[in-house]
C-alpha cells in the first residue's frame, strides 16, 4: 500500500461488546476499541451492518475508506 492510499483509508479492530434490541424491533451493535491501555471508546452501529455470523464477544475489523465515485 503506498502512502497516498494509506492516507485514504483506516482499519480498526473493535470488540463487539453487545447487541441491543430496540423498542422499534431493530437492533444496535455496541463496539469497544482500546485507545490507550485500559481506556476504551464505545461506538454504535445498526446491527444489520454486521456479518450474519457475528456474535457478541467477536473481534471485527472495520475499514473506512474515502472513495471517489466518478
mmCIF file with all atom_site columns, N, CA and C in Angstrom:
data_model
loop_
_atom_site.group_PDB
_atom_site.id
_atom_site.type_symbol
_atom_site.label_atom_id
_atom_site.label_alt_id
_atom_site.label_comp_id
_atom_site.label_asym_id
_atom_site.label_entity_id
_atom_site.label_seq_id
_atom_site.pdbx_PDB_ins_code
_atom_site.Cartn_x
_atom_site.Cartn_y
_atom_site.Cartn_z
_atom_site.occupancy
_atom_site.B_iso_or_equiv
_atom_site.pdbx_formal_charge
_atom_site.auth_seq_id
_atom_site.auth_comp_id
_atom_site.auth_asym_id
_atom_site.auth_atom_id
_atom_site.pdbx_PDB_model_num
ATOM 1   N N  . UNK A 1 1  ? 0.857   -1.174  0.000   1.00 0.00 ? 1  UNK A N  1
ATOM 2   C CA . UNK A 1 1  ? 0.000   0.000   0.000   1.00 0.00 ? 1  UNK A CA 1
ATOM 3   C C  . UNK A 1 1  ? 0.898   1.231   0.000   1.00 0.00 ? 1  UNK A C  1
ATOM 4   N N  . UNK A 1 2  ? 0.691   2.146   -0.949  1.00 0.00 ? 2  UNK A N  1
ATOM 5   C CA . UNK A 1 2  ? 1.505   3.344   -0.964  1.00 0.00 ? 2  UNK A CA 1
ATOM 6   C C  . UNK A 1 2  ? 0.979   4.361   0.048   1.00 0.00 ? 2  UNK A C  1
ATOM 7   N N  . UNK A 1 3  ? 1.745   5.409   0.282   1.00 0.00 ? 3  UNK A N  1
ATOM 8   C CA . UNK A 1 3  ? 1.412   6.399   1.308   1.00 0.00 ? 3  UNK A CA 1
ATOM 9   C C  . UNK A 1 3  ? 0.092   7.101   1.013   1.00 0.00 ? 3  UNK A C  1
ATOM 10  N N  . UNK A 1 4  ? -0.157  7.428   -0.246  1.00 0.00 ? 4  UNK A N  1
ATOM 11  C CA . UNK A 1 4  ? -1.403  8.108   -0.607  1.00 0.00 ? 4  UNK A CA 1
ATOM 12  C C  . UNK A 1 4  ? -2.606  7.222   -0.301  1.00 0.00 ? 4  UNK A C  1
ATOM 13  N N  . UNK A 1 5  ? -2.504  5.951   -0.636  1.00 0.00 ? 5  UNK A N  1
ATOM 14  C CA . UNK A 1 5  ? -3.588  5.012   -0.354  1.00 0.00 ? 5  UNK A CA 1
ATOM 15  C C  . UNK A 1 5  ? -3.796  4.874   1.158   1.00 0.00 ? 5  UNK A C  1
ATOM 16  N N  . UNK A 1 6  ? -2.713  4.827   1.925   1.00 0.00 ? 6  UNK A N  1
ATOM 17  C CA . UNK A 1 6  ? -2.807  4.702   3.378   1.00 0.00 ? 6  UNK A CA 1
ATOM 18  C C  . UNK A 1 6  ? -3.505  5.908   3.983   1.00 0.00 ? 6  UNK A C  1
ATOM 19  N N  . UNK A 1 7  ? -3.359  7.076   3.406   1.00 0.00 ? 7  UNK A N  1
ATOM 20  C CA . UNK A 1 7  ? -3.998  8.280   3.915   1.00 0.00 ? 7  UNK A CA 1
ATOM 21  C C  . UNK A 1 7  ? -5.491  8.293   3.616   1.00 0.00 ? 7  UNK A C  1
ATOM 22  N N  . UNK A 1 8  ? -5.938  7.482   2.688   1.00 0.00 ? 8  UNK A N  1
ATOM 23  C CA . UNK A 1 8  ? -7.346  7.478   2.284   1.00 0.00 ? 8  UNK A CA 1
ATOM 24  C C  . UNK A 1 8  ? -8.151  6.366   2.932   1.00 0.00 ? 8  UNK A C  1
ATOM 25  N N  . UNK A 1 9  ? -7.527  5.589   3.815   1.00 0.00 ? 9  UNK A N  1
ATOM 26  C CA . UNK A 1 9  ? -8.261  4.513   4.472   1.00 0.00 ? 9  UNK A CA 1
ATOM 27  C C  . UNK A 1 9  ? -7.720  4.267   5.866   1.00 0.00 ? 9  UNK A C  1
ATOM 28  N N  . UNK A 1 10 ? -8.553  3.670   6.684   1.00 0.00 ? 10 UNK A N  1
ATOM 29  C CA . UNK A 1 10 ? -8.162  3.319   8.037   1.00 0.00 ? 10 UNK A CA 1
ATOM 30  C C  . UNK A 1 10 ? -8.891  2.047   8.424   1.00 0.00 ? 10 UNK A C  1
ATOM 31  N N  . UNK A 1 11 ? -8.184  1.174   9.102   1.00 0.00 ? 11 UNK A N  1
ATOM 32  C CA . UNK A 1 11 ? -8.789  -0.052  9.620   1.00 0.00 ? 11 UNK A CA 1
ATOM 33  C C  . UNK A 1 11 ? -8.620  -0.066  11.128  1.00 0.00 ? 11 UNK A C  1
ATOM 34  N N  . UNK A 1 12 ? -9.691  -0.440  11.811  1.00 0.00 ? 12 UNK A N  1
ATOM 35  C CA . UNK A 1 12 ? -9.611  -0.609  13.256  1.00 0.00 ? 12 UNK A CA 1
ATOM 36  C C  . UNK A 1 12 ? -10.177 -1.981  13.606  1.00 0.00 ? 12 UNK A C  1
ATOM 37  N N  . UNK A 1 13 ? -9.646  -2.546  14.654  1.00 0.00 ? 13 UNK A N  1
ATOM 38  C CA . UNK A 1 13 ? -10.192 -3.786  15.182  1.00 0.00 ? 13 UNK A CA 1
ATOM 39  C C  . UNK A 1 13 ? -10.978 -3.424  16.422  1.00 0.00 ? 13 UNK A C  1
ATOM 40  N N  . UNK A 1 14 ? -12.227 -3.833  16.454  1.00 0.00 ? 14 UNK A N  1
ATOM 41  C CA . UNK A 1 14 ? -13.112 -3.475  17.554  1.00 0.00 ? 14 UNK A CA 1
ATOM 42  C C  . UNK A 1 14 ? -13.761 -4.730  18.130  1.00 0.00 ? 14 UNK A C  1
ATOM 43  N N  . UNK A 1 15 ? -14.027 -4.682  19.406  1.00 0.00 ? 15 UNK A N  1
ATOM 44  C CA . UNK A 1 15 ? -14.662 -5.775  20.140  1.00 0.00 ? 15 UNK A CA 1
ATOM 45  C C  . UNK A 1 15 ? -16.163 -5.556  20.122  1.00 0.00 ? 15 UNK A C  1
ATOM 46  N N  . UNK A 1 16 ? -16.910 -6.556  19.653  1.00 0.00 ? 16 UNK A N  1
ATOM 47  C CA . UNK A 1 16 ? -18.374 -6.468  19.649  1.00 0.00 ? 16 UNK A CA 1
ATOM 48  C C  . UNK A 1 16 ? -18.856 -6.804  21.058  1.00 0.00 ? 16 UNK A C  1
ATOM 49  N N  . UNK A 1 17 ? -19.096 -5.774  21.834  1.00 0.00 ? 17 UNK A N  1
ATOM 50  C CA . UNK A 1 17 ? -19.440 -5.931  23.243  1.00 0.00 ? 17 UNK A CA 1
ATOM 51  C C  . UNK A 1 17 ? -20.846 -6.502  23.435  1.00 0.00 ? 17 UNK A C  1
ATOM 52  N N  . UNK A 1 18 ? -21.800 -5.951  22.680  1.00 0.00 ? 18 UNK A N  1
ATOM 53  C CA . UNK A 1 18 ? -23.174 -6.424  22.851  1.00 0.00 ? 18 UNK A CA 1
ATOM 54  C C  . UNK A 1 18 ? -24.036 -5.973  21.679  1.00 0.00 ? 18 UNK A C  1
ATOM 55  N N  . UNK A 1 19 ? -25.155 -6.666  21.522  1.00 0.00 ? 19 UNK A N  1
ATOM 56  C CA . UNK A 1 19 ? -26.182 -6.292  20.552  1.00 0.00 ? 19 UNK A CA 1
ATOM 57  C C  . UNK A 1 19 ? -27.425 -5.970  21.357  1.00 0.00 ? 19 UNK A C  1
ATOM 58  N N  . UNK A 1 20 ? -27.930 -4.756  21.185  1.00 0.00 ? 20 UNK A N  1
ATOM 59  C CA . UNK A 1 20 ? -29.084 -4.296  21.953  1.00 0.00 ? 20 UNK A CA 1
ATOM 60  C C  . UNK A 1 20 ? -30.314 -4.234  21.060  1.00 0.00 ? 20 UNK A C  1
ATOM 61  N N  . UNK A 1 21 ? -31.370 -4.894  21.491  1.00 0.00 ? 21 UNK A N  1
ATOM 62  C CA . UNK A 1 21 ? -32.647 -4.843  20.789  1.00 0.00 ? 21 UNK A CA 1
ATOM 63  C C  . UNK A 1 21 ? -33.362 -3.544  21.166  1.00 0.00 ? 21 UNK A C  1
ATOM 64  N N  . UNK A 1 22 ? -33.906 -2.849  20.185  1.00 0.00 ? 22 UNK A N  1
ATOM 65  C CA . UNK A 1 22 ? -34.610 -1.596  20.417  1.00 0.00 ? 22 UNK A CA 1
ATOM 66  C C  . UNK A 1 22 ? -36.117 -1.807  20.389  1.00 0.00 ? 22 UNK A C  1
ATOM 67  N N  . UNK A 1 23 ? -36.854 -0.859  20.930  1.00 0.00 ? 23 UNK A N  1
ATOM 68  C CA . UNK A 1 23 ? -38.316 -0.967  21.007  1.00 0.00 ? 23 UNK A CA 1
ATOM 69  C C  . UNK A 1 23 ? -38.975 -1.074  19.635  1.00 0.00 ? 23 UNK A C  1
ATOM 70  N N  . UNK A 1 24 ? -38.363 -0.470  18.622  1.00 0.00 ? 24 UNK A N  1
ATOM 71  C CA . UNK A 1 24 ? -38.967 -0.492  17.288  1.00 0.00 ? 24 UNK A CA 1
ATOM 72  C C  . UNK A 1 24 ? -38.679 -1.790  16.522  1.00 0.00 ? 24 UNK A C  1
ATOM 73  N N  . UNK A 1 25 ? -38.008 -2.749  17.180  1.00 0.00 ? 25 UNK A N  1
ATOM 74  C CA . UNK A 1 25 ? -37.727 -4.028  16.545  1.00 0.00 ? 25 UNK A CA 1
ATOM 75  C C  . UNK A 1 25 ? -36.362 -4.107  15.889  1.00 0.00 ? 25 UNK A C  1
ATOM 76  N N  . UNK A 1 26 ? -35.669 -2.983  15.763  1.00 0.00 ? 26 UNK A N  1
ATOM 77  C CA . UNK A 1 26 ? -34.317 -3.001  15.208  1.00 0.00 ? 26 UNK A CA 1
ATOM 78  C C  . UNK A 1 26 ? -33.323 -3.295  16.325  1.00 0.00 ? 26 UNK A C  1
ATOM 79  N N  . UNK A 1 27 ? -32.054 -3.371  15.974  1.00 0.00 ? 27 UNK A N  1
ATOM 80  C CA . UNK A 1 27 ? -31.023 -3.655  16.970  1.00 0.00 ? 27 UNK A CA 1
ATOM 81  C C  . UNK A 1 27 ? -29.783 -2.828  16.658  1.00 0.00 ? 27 UNK A C  1
ATOM 82  N N  . UNK A 1 28 ? -29.009 -2.556  17.699  1.00 0.00 ? 28 UNK A N  1
ATOM 83  C CA . UNK A 1 28 ? -27.749 -1.851  17.524  1.00 0.00 ? 28 UNK A CA 1
ATOM 84  C C  . UNK A 1 28 ? -26.604 -2.726  18.013  1.00 0.00 ? 28 UNK A C  1
ATOM 85  N N  . UNK A 1 29 ? -25.466 -2.577  17.377  1.00 0.00 ? 29 UNK A N  1
ATOM 86  C CA . UNK A 1 29 ? -24.250 -3.283  17.761  1.00 0.00 ? 29 UNK A CA 1
ATOM 87  C C  . UNK A 1 29 ? -23.354 -2.291  18.496  1.00 0.00 ? 29 UNK A C  1
ATOM 88  N N  . UNK A 1 30 ? -22.982 -2.624  19.714  1.00 0.00 ? 30 UNK A N  1
ATOM 89  C CA . UNK A 1 30 ? -22.154 -1.738  20.533  1.00 0.00 ? 30 UNK A CA 1
ATOM 90  C C  . UNK A 1 30 ? -20.724 -2.289  20.528  1.00 0.00 ? 30 UNK A C  1
ATOM 91  N N  . UNK A 1 31 ? -19.804 -1.489  20.009  1.00 0.00 ? 31 UNK A N  1
ATOM 92  C CA . UNK A 1 31 ? -18.410 -1.871  19.883  1.00 0.00 ? 31 UNK A CA 1
ATOM 93  C C  . UNK A 1 31 ? -17.549 -1.115  20.889  1.00 0.00 ? 31 UNK A C  1
ATOM 94  N N  . UNK A 1 32 ? -16.445 -1.737  21.269  1.00 0.00 ? 32 UNK A N  1
ATOM 95  C CA . UNK A 1 32 ? -15.421 -1.086  22.076  1.00 0.00 ? 32 UNK A CA 1
ATOM 96  C C  . UNK A 1 32 ? -14.092 -1.222  21.352  1.00 0.00 ? 32 UNK A C  1
ATOM 97  N N  . UNK A 1 33 ? -13.309 -0.149  21.358  1.00 0.00 ? 33 UNK A N  1
ATOM 98  C CA . UNK A 1 33 ? -11.940 -0.303  20.904  1.00 0.00 ? 33 UNK A CA 1
ATOM 99  C C  . UNK A 1 33 ? -11.033 0.464   21.848  1.00 0.00 ? 33 UNK A C  1
ATOM 100 N N  . UNK A 1 34 ? -9.851  -0.091  22.032  1.00 0.00 ? 34 UNK A N  1
ATOM 101 C CA . UNK A 1 34 ? -8.910  0.436   23.015  1.00 0.00 ? 34 UNK A CA 1
ATOM 102 C C  . UNK A 1 34 ? -8.145  1.612   22.430  1.00 0.00 ? 34 UNK A C  1
ATOM 103 N N  . UNK A 1 35 ? -8.258  2.764   23.096  1.00 0.00 ? 35 UNK A N  1
ATOM 104 C CA . UNK A 1 35 ? -7.498  3.942   22.682  1.00 0.00 ? 35 UNK A CA 1
ATOM 105 C C  . UNK A 1 35 ? -6.112  3.919   23.314  1.00 0.00 ? 35 UNK A C  1
ATOM 106 N N  . UNK A 1 36 ? -6.074  3.709   24.591  1.00 0.00 ? 36 UNK A N  1
ATOM 107 C CA . UNK A 1 36 ? -4.842  3.577   25.345  1.00 0.00 ? 36 UNK A CA 1
ATOM 108 C C  . UNK A 1 36 ? -5.037  2.395   26.276  1.00 0.00 ? 36 UNK A C  1
ATOM 109 N N  . UNK A 1 37 ? -3.977  1.983   26.930  1.00 0.00 ? 37 UNK A N  1
ATOM 110 C CA . UNK A 1 37 ? -4.100  0.830   27.809  1.00 0.00 ? 37 UNK A CA 1
ATOM 111 C C  . UNK A 1 37 ? -5.198  1.070   28.838  1.00 0.00 ? 37 UNK A C  1
ATOM 112 N N  . UNK A 1 38 ? -6.161  0.158   28.860  1.00 0.00 ? 38 UNK A N  1
ATOM 113 C CA . UNK A 1 38 ? -7.302  0.194   29.778  1.00 0.00 ? 38 UNK A CA 1
ATOM 114 C C  . UNK A 1 38 ? -8.226  1.400   29.590  1.00 0.00 ? 38 UNK A C  1
ATOM 115 N N  . UNK A 1 39 ? -8.155  2.080   28.453  1.00 0.00 ? 39 UNK A N  1
ATOM 116 C CA . UNK A 1 39 ? -9.089  3.151   28.118  1.00 0.00 ? 39 UNK A CA 1
ATOM 117 C C  . UNK A 1 39 ? -9.766  2.785   26.804  1.00 0.00 ? 39 UNK A C  1
ATOM 118 N N  . UNK A 1 40 ? -11.090 2.688   26.854  1.00 0.00 ? 40 UNK A N  1
ATOM 119 C CA . UNK A 1 40 ? -11.841 2.224   25.696  1.00 0.00 ? 40 UNK A CA 1
ATOM 120 C C  . UNK A 1 40 ? -12.803 3.296   25.217  1.00 0.00 ? 40 UNK A C  1
ATOM 121 N N  . UNK A 1 41 ? -13.009 3.298   23.929  1.00 0.00 ? 41 UNK A N  1
ATOM 122 C CA . UNK A 1 41 ? -14.021 4.154   23.318  1.00 0.00 ? 41 UNK A CA 1
ATOM 123 C C  . UNK A 1 41 ? -15.147 3.255   22.833  1.00 0.00 ? 41 UNK A C  1
ATOM 124 N N  . UNK A 1 42 ? -16.365 3.701   23.014  1.00 0.00 ? 42 UNK A N  1
ATOM 125 C CA . UNK A 1 42 ? -17.536 2.929   22.605  1.00 0.00 ? 42 UNK A CA 1
ATOM 126 C C  . UNK A 1 42 ? -18.171 3.606   21.400  1.00 0.00 ? 42 UNK A C  1
ATOM 127 N N  . UNK A 1 43 ? -18.616 2.811   20.438  1.00 0.00 ? 43 UNK A N  1
ATOM 128 C CA . UNK A 1 43 ? -19.399 3.359   19.341  1.00 0.00 ? 43 UNK A CA 1
ATOM 129 C C  . UNK A 1 43 ? -20.447 2.351   18.918  1.00 0.00 ? 43 UNK A C  1
ATOM 130 N N  . UNK A 1 44 ? -21.478 2.863   18.279  1.00 0.00 ? 44 UNK A N  1
ATOM 131 C CA . UNK A 1 44 ? -22.665 2.066   17.973  1.00 0.00 ? 44 UNK A CA 1
ATOM 132 C C  . UNK A 1 44 ? -22.961 2.135   16.476  1.00 0.00 ? 44 UNK A C  1
ATOM 133 N N  . UNK A 1 45 ? -23.303 0.988   15.908  1.00 0.00 ? 45 UNK A N  1
ATOM 134 C CA . UNK A 1 45 ? -23.749 0.887   14.520  1.00 0.00 ? 45 UNK A CA 1
ATOM 135 C C  . UNK A 1 45 ? -25.043 0.095   14.485  1.00 0.00 ? 45 UNK A C  1
ATOM 136 N N  . UNK A 1 46 ? -25.852 0.277   13.463  1.00 0.00 ? 46 UNK A N  1
ATOM 137 C CA . UNK A 1 46 ? -27.002 -0.614  13.315  1.00 0.00 ? 46 UNK A CA 1
ATOM 138 C C  . UNK A 1 46 ? -26.520 -2.062  13.198  1.00 0.00 ? 46 UNK A C  1
ATOM 139 N N  . UNK A 1 47 ? -27.188 -2.965  13.874  1.00 0.00 ? 47 UNK A N  1
ATOM 140 C CA . UNK A 1 47 ? -26.772 -4.367  13.884  1.00 0.00 ? 47 UNK A CA 1
ATOM 141 C C  . UNK A 1 47 ? -26.876 -5.005  12.504  1.00 0.00 ? 47 UNK A C  1
ATOM 142 N N  . UNK A 1 48 ? -27.712 -4.460  11.626  1.00 0.00 ? 48 UNK A N  1
ATOM 143 C CA . UNK A 1 48 ? -27.808 -5.066  10.297  1.00 0.00 ? 48 UNK A CA 1
ATOM 144 C C  . UNK A 1 48 ? -26.572 -4.796  9.443   1.00 0.00 ? 48 UNK A C  1
ATOM 145 N N  . UNK A 1 49 ? -25.605 -4.001  9.922   1.00 0.00 ? 49 UNK A N  1
ATOM 146 C CA . UNK A 1 49 ? -24.321 -3.820  9.248   1.00 0.00 ? 49 UNK A CA 1
ATOM 147 C C  . UNK A 1 49 ? -23.371 -4.971  9.530   1.00 0.00 ? 49 UNK A C  1
ATOM 148 N N  . UNK A 1 50 ? -23.671 -5.805  10.511  1.00 0.00 ? 50 UNK A N  1
ATOM 149 C CA . UNK A 1 50 ? -22.793 -6.901  10.909  1.00 0.00 ? 50 UNK A CA 1
ATOM 150 C C  . UNK A 1 50 ? -22.856 -8.069  9.928   1.00 0.00 ? 50 UNK A C  1
ATOM 151 N N  . UNK A 1 51 ? -21.762 -8.816  9.793   1.00 0.00 ? 51 UNK A N  1
ATOM 152 C CA . UNK A 1 51 ? -21.840 -10.071 9.045   1.00 0.00 ? 51 UNK A CA 1
ATOM 153 C C  . UNK A 1 51 ? -22.845 -10.999 9.743   1.00 0.00 ? 51 UNK A C  1
ATOM 154 N N  . UNK A 1 52 ? -23.496 -11.856 8.990   1.00 0.00 ? 52 UNK A N  1
ATOM 155 C CA . UNK A 1 52 ? -24.553 -12.714 9.537   1.00 0.00 ? 52 UNK A CA 1
ATOM 156 C C  . UNK A 1 52 ? -24.102 -13.551 10.718  1.00 0.00 ? 52 UNK A C  1
ATOM 157 N N  . UNK A 1 53 ? -22.864 -14.012 10.707  1.00 0.00 ? 53 UNK A N  1
ATOM 158 C CA . UNK A 1 53 ? -22.414 -14.914 11.768  1.00 0.00 ? 53 UNK A CA 1
ATOM 159 C C  . UNK A 1 53 ? -21.648 -14.203 12.892  1.00 0.00 ? 53 UNK A C  1
ATOM 160 N N  . UNK A 1 54 ? -21.709 -12.856 12.957  1.00 0.00 ? 54 UNK A N  1
ATOM 161 C CA . UNK A 1 54 ? -21.039 -12.117 14.032  1.00 0.00 ? 54 UNK A CA 1
ATOM 162 C C  . UNK A 1 54 ? -21.820 -12.292 15.336  1.00 0.00 ? 54 UNK A C  1
ATOM 163 N N  . UNK A 1 55 ? -21.073 -12.449 16.415  1.00 0.00 ? 55 UNK A N  1
ATOM 164 C CA . UNK A 1 55 ? -21.673 -12.649 17.732  1.00 0.00 ? 55 UNK A CA 1
ATOM 165 C C  . UNK A 1 55 ? -21.003 -11.747 18.757  1.00 0.00 ? 55 UNK A C  1
ATOM 166 N N  . UNK A 1 56 ? -21.718 -11.494 19.846  1.00 0.00 ? 56 UNK A N  1
ATOM 167 C CA . UNK A 1 56 ? -21.129 -10.766 20.954  1.00 0.00 ? 56 UNK A CA 1
ATOM 168 C C  . UNK A 1 56 ? -19.843 -11.470 21.370  1.00 0.00 ? 56 UNK A C  1
ATOM 169 N N  . UNK A 1 57 ? -18.810 -10.694 21.649  1.00 0.00 ? 57 UNK A N  1
ATOM 170 C CA . UNK A 1 57 ? -17.523 -11.251 22.035  1.00 0.00 ? 57 UNK A CA 1
ATOM 171 C C  . UNK A 1 57 ? -16.554 -11.411 20.879  1.00 0.00 ? 57 UNK A C  1
ATOM 172 N N  . UNK A 1 58 ? -17.025 -11.223 19.647  1.00 0.00 ? 58 UNK A N  1
ATOM 173 C CA . UNK A 1 58 ? -16.147 -11.316 18.479  1.00 0.00 ? 58 UNK A CA 1
ATOM 174 C C  . UNK A 1 58 ? -15.346 -10.030 18.309  1.00 0.00 ? 58 UNK A C  1
ATOM 175 N N  . UNK A 1 59 ? -14.178 -10.157 17.703  1.00 0.00 ? 59 UNK A N  1
ATOM 176 C CA . UNK A 1 59 ? -13.395 -9.010  17.266  1.00 0.00 ? 59 UNK A CA 1
ATOM 177 C C  . UNK A 1 59 ? -13.618 -8.864  15.774  1.00 0.00 ? 59 UNK A C  1
ATOM 178 N N  . UNK A 1 60 ? -13.954 -7.652  15.343  1.00 0.00 ? 60 UNK A N  1
ATOM 179 C CA . UNK A 1 60 ? -14.207 -7.393  13.932  1.00 0.00 ? 60 UNK A CA 1
ATOM 180 C C  . UNK A 1 60 ? -13.288 -6.288  13.440  1.00 0.00 ? 60 UNK A C  1
ATOM 181 N N  . UNK A 1 61 ? -12.899 -6.369  12.183  1.00 0.00 ? 61 UNK A N  1
ATOM 182 C CA . UNK A 1 61 ? -12.119 -5.315  11.558  1.00 0.00 ? 61 UNK A CA 1
ATOM 183 C C  . UNK A 1 61 ? -13.071 -4.421  10.788  1.00 0.00 ? 61 UNK A C  1
ATOM 184 N N  . UNK A 1 62 ? -12.972 -3.138  11.058  1.00 0.00 ? 62 UNK A N  1
ATOM 185 C CA . UNK A 1 62 ? -13.823 -2.151  10.394  1.00 0.00 ? 62 UNK A CA 1
ATOM 186 C C  . UNK A 1 62 ? -12.925 -1.283  9.529   1.00 0.00 ? 62 UNK A C  1
ATOM 187 N N  . UNK A 1 63 ? -13.252 -1.198  8.265   1.00 0.00 ? 63 UNK A N  1
ATOM 188 C CA . UNK A 1 63 ? -12.446 -0.437  7.311   1.00 0.00 ? 63 UNK A CA 1
ATOM 189 C C  . UNK A 1 63 ? -13.240 0.784   6.858   1.00 0.00 ? 63 UNK A C  1
ATOM 190 N N  . UNK A 1 64 ? -12.600 1.939   6.943   1.00 0.00 ? 64 UNK A N  1
ATOM 191 C CA . UNK A 1 64 ? -13.203 3.189   6.492   1.00 0.00 ? 64 UNK A CA 1
ATOM 192 C C  . UNK A 1 64 ? -12.313 3.724   5.382   1.00 0.00 ? 64 UNK A C  1
ATOM 193 N N  . UNK A 1 65 ? -12.926 3.961   4.225   1.00 0.00 ? 65 UNK A N  1
ATOM 194 C CA . UNK A 1 65 ? -12.141 4.326   3.062   1.00 0.00 ? 65 UNK A CA 1
ATOM 195 C C  . UNK A 1 65 ? -12.805 5.485   2.341   1.00 0.00 ? 65 UNK A C  1
ATOM 196 N N  . UNK A 1 66 ? -12.007 6.437   1.915   1.00 0.00 ? 66 UNK A N  1
ATOM 197 C CA . UNK A 1 66 ? -12.504 7.534   1.073   1.00 0.00 ? 66 UNK A CA 1
ATOM 198 C C  . UNK A 1 66 ? -12.558 7.006   -0.354  1.00 0.00 ? 66 UNK A C  1
ATOM 199 N N  . UNK A 1 67 ? -13.722 7.152   -0.965  1.00 0.00 ? 67 UNK A N  1
ATOM 200 C CA . UNK A 1 67 ? -13.881 6.703   -2.360  1.00 0.00 ? 67 UNK A CA 1
ATOM 201 C C  . UNK A 1 67 ? -14.393 7.857   -3.186  1.00 0.00 ? 67 UNK A C  1
ATOM 202 N N  . UNK A 1 68 ? -13.865 7.975   -4.356  1.00 0.00 ? 68 UNK A N  1
ATOM 203 C CA . UNK A 1 68 ? -14.340 8.988   -5.307  1.00 0.00 ? 68 UNK A CA 1
ATOM 204 C C  . UNK A 1 68 ? -15.156 8.256   -6.361  1.00 0.00 ? 68 UNK A C  1
ATOM 205 N N  . UNK A 1 69 ? -16.429 8.502   -6.352  1.00 0.00 ? 69 UNK A N  1
ATOM 206 C CA . UNK A 1 69 ? -17.316 7.906   -7.362  1.00 0.00 ? 69 UNK A CA 1
ATOM 207 C C  . UNK A 1 69 ? -17.303 8.801   -8.594  1.00 0.00 ? 69 UNK A C  1
ATOM 208 N N  . UNK A 1 70 ? -16.961 8.246   -9.711  1.00 0.00 ? 70 UNK A N  1
ATOM 209 C CA . UNK A 1 70 ? -16.920 9.018   -10.946 1.00 0.00 ? 70 UNK A CA 1
ATOM 210 C C  . UNK A 1 70 ? -17.911 8.501   -11.938 1.00 0.00 ? 70 UNK A C  1
#
